[in-house]
Amino acid sequence: MAETGPKAAPRISFVSLGCPKALVDSERIVTRLRAEGYELSKTHAGADLVVVNTCGFLDSAKAESLNAIGEALAENGKVVVTGCMGAEPEDIRAAHPGVLAITGPQQYESVLAAVHEAVPPAHDPFLDLVPAQGVKLTPRHYAYLKISEGCSNRCTFCIIPHLRGDLVSRPAGEVLREAEKLVSAGVKELLVISQDTSAYGQDLRYAASPWRDGEVAARFLDLSRALGELGAWVRLHYVYPYPHVDGVLDLMAEGKVLPYLDIPFQHANAEVLRRMKRPAATEKTLARIAAWRARVPDLTLRSTFIVGFPGETEAEFADLLAFLEEAEIDRAGCFKYEPVRGAPANELPGAVPAEVMAERYDRFMRTQQKVSARRLKRKVGTRQQVIIDQVTPAGGIGRTRGDAPEIDGTVSVSARRPLRVGEIATVKIEAAGPYDLAGTAVGF
Ligand code: SF4
């Protein structure tokens, strides 16, 4: 590293893998490191140490994590590993015995201790080294807001409760103060995340905590309403479809939260859902979705599904395709079942052969593409609020209220004046593809 003065700050290269929840953990670690005087390096070669925040959910994610650790070791040599894969350190040690330390998810203090030991901080921390809202690894106009850790469900394909423990919610006042700081620092869109957003507060018995001149209960609806009063877009992710979720549709109708629900349904057939230990009332789900759409006609539904779950028959899979069509799921991610080590579902009989799984995956994607294209076509001719993520020579690339960053579609916007990143423009939609839209900014 080039010395720039008598006390050059140590430089850390940070790799963040995995889901938005892991990204929030990374942001917290990076914020602490910056507060302690560390600087960030864009390359491993120019850093004093590399921290790799791993994802260990699926075997493919584990492989990606192990590759990232290997690259960091080859390019730098000093590597600290944290995150979900750190909950089972033996795999990491077997592949890469040279890593300096391994810590598990949310073990912020242990990661920092490992960094301090390998590369001591250059000087005492000054709080003003970090902006009040912390260091965001996402662009400044949107930010992820983590409202709880862990999960008290026990879906049979999932080892997250084993890795991260049962649900632990943050007090509502604390979440709201973080959100308020983000908004005053320029964040225009808050992406609410957790493992199970609608279970928020159960572990706290919904206890109220101080907020502004009064109090706010640690309840999904109370928190969503209070977030909706901060003046930013509020997007709800990982909403498990408990009955009280219906109440959030009123907040959408009032314009307090975005008309968007990310609900991981995982399947539609009652038997498969039972084997997954998910709620199995698909009939009721369809009726509820119809009622939601009647209440909020521009509601966008995003979901994720697993194909090839152990014992999935052709008829059960056909139920899933029919559900996609009937529920008109706007955006859907599809995963082929992977036997994650330690997941109870691995014990179930009837493993689905890889070629059957691949064929079902293709049929799922073809059906989903048709539904998505049909839903998007209805937007042609309408005016949509579009948040601009990126400026281009022709205008910009943005997203409607129905599109989350990184996982959903985009809008290519033509504009006669320069657009700004983070601005919310009114756009007349002129064309629709299977996943994305195009249109022209209006009103100037
Ligand atoms: S709700 Fe999500 S995190 Fe919790 S056990 Fe089920 S799949 Fe895992």
PDB file of C-alpha atoms and ligand atoms in Angstrom, residues 21 57 150-161 194-196 238 240 242 264 266 276-278, ligand 1:
ATOM      1  CA  LYS A  21     -30.300  -9.102   4.389  1.00  0.00           C
ATOM      2  CA  PHE A  57     -28.101 -20.849   1.949  1.00  0.00           C
ATOM      3  CA  GLY A 150     -33.799 -14.674  12.413  1.00  0.00           C
ATOM      4  CA  CYS A 151     -37.014 -16.596  11.899  1.00  0.00           C
ATOM      5  CA  SER A 152     -39.316 -18.655  14.110  1.00  0.00           C
ATOM      6  CA  ASN A 153     -40.817 -20.678  11.232  1.00  0.00           C
ATOM      7  CA  ARG A 154     -39.432 -24.079  10.383  1.00  0.00           C
ATOM      8  CA  CYS A 155     -39.892 -24.533   6.647  1.00  0.00           C
ATOM      9  CA  THR A 156     -38.410 -27.936   5.897  1.00  0.00           C
ATOM     10  CA  PHE A 157     -36.151 -26.804   3.025  1.00  0.00           C
ATOM     11  CA  CYS A 158     -34.570 -23.974   4.997  1.00  0.00           C
ATOM     12  CA  ILE A 159     -31.683 -23.798   7.459  1.00  0.00           C
ATOM     13  CA  ILE A 160     -31.897 -20.067   8.130  1.00  0.00           C
ATOM     14  CA  PRO A 161     -33.405 -20.505  11.634  1.00  0.00           C
ATOM     15  CA  SER A 194     -36.195  -9.363   7.374  1.00  0.00           C
ATOM     16  CA  GLN A 195     -36.619 -13.142   7.140  1.00  0.00           C
ATOM     17  CA  ASP A 196     -40.311 -12.816   7.950  1.00  0.00           C
ATOM     18  CA  TYR A 238     -40.551 -11.100   2.542  1.00  0.00           C
ATOM     19  CA  TYR A 240     -45.378 -14.133   4.894  1.00  0.00           C
ATOM     20  CA  TYR A 242     -50.559 -14.128   7.672  1.00  0.00           C
ATOM     21  CA  PRO A 264     -42.485 -15.920  -0.874  1.00  0.00           C
ATOM     22  CA  GLN A 266     -42.807 -21.168  -2.553  1.00  0.00           C
ATOM     23  CA  MET A 276     -42.659 -27.707   3.188  1.00  0.00           C
ATOM     24  CA  LYS A 277     -44.454 -26.797   6.453  1.00  0.00           C
ATOM     25  CA  ARG A 278     -45.911 -23.655   4.829  1.00  0.00           C
TER      26      ARG A 278
HETATM   27  S1  SF4 B   1     -40.003 -18.311   6.654  1.00  0.00           S
HETATM   28 FE1  SF4 B   1     -38.216 -18.078   5.307  1.00  0.00          FE
HETATM   29  S2  SF4 B   1     -36.428 -17.914   6.663  1.00  0.00           S
HETATM   30 FE2  SF4 B   1     -38.139 -18.683   7.901  1.00  0.00          FE
HETATM   31  S3  SF4 B   1     -37.872 -20.920   7.865  1.00  0.00           S
HETATM   32 FE3  SF4 B   1     -39.290 -20.392   6.191  1.00  0.00          FE
HETATM   33  S4  SF4 B   1     -38.003 -20.085   4.345  1.00  0.00           S
HETATM   34 FE4  SF4 B   1     -36.655 -20.079   6.167  1.00  0.00          FE
END
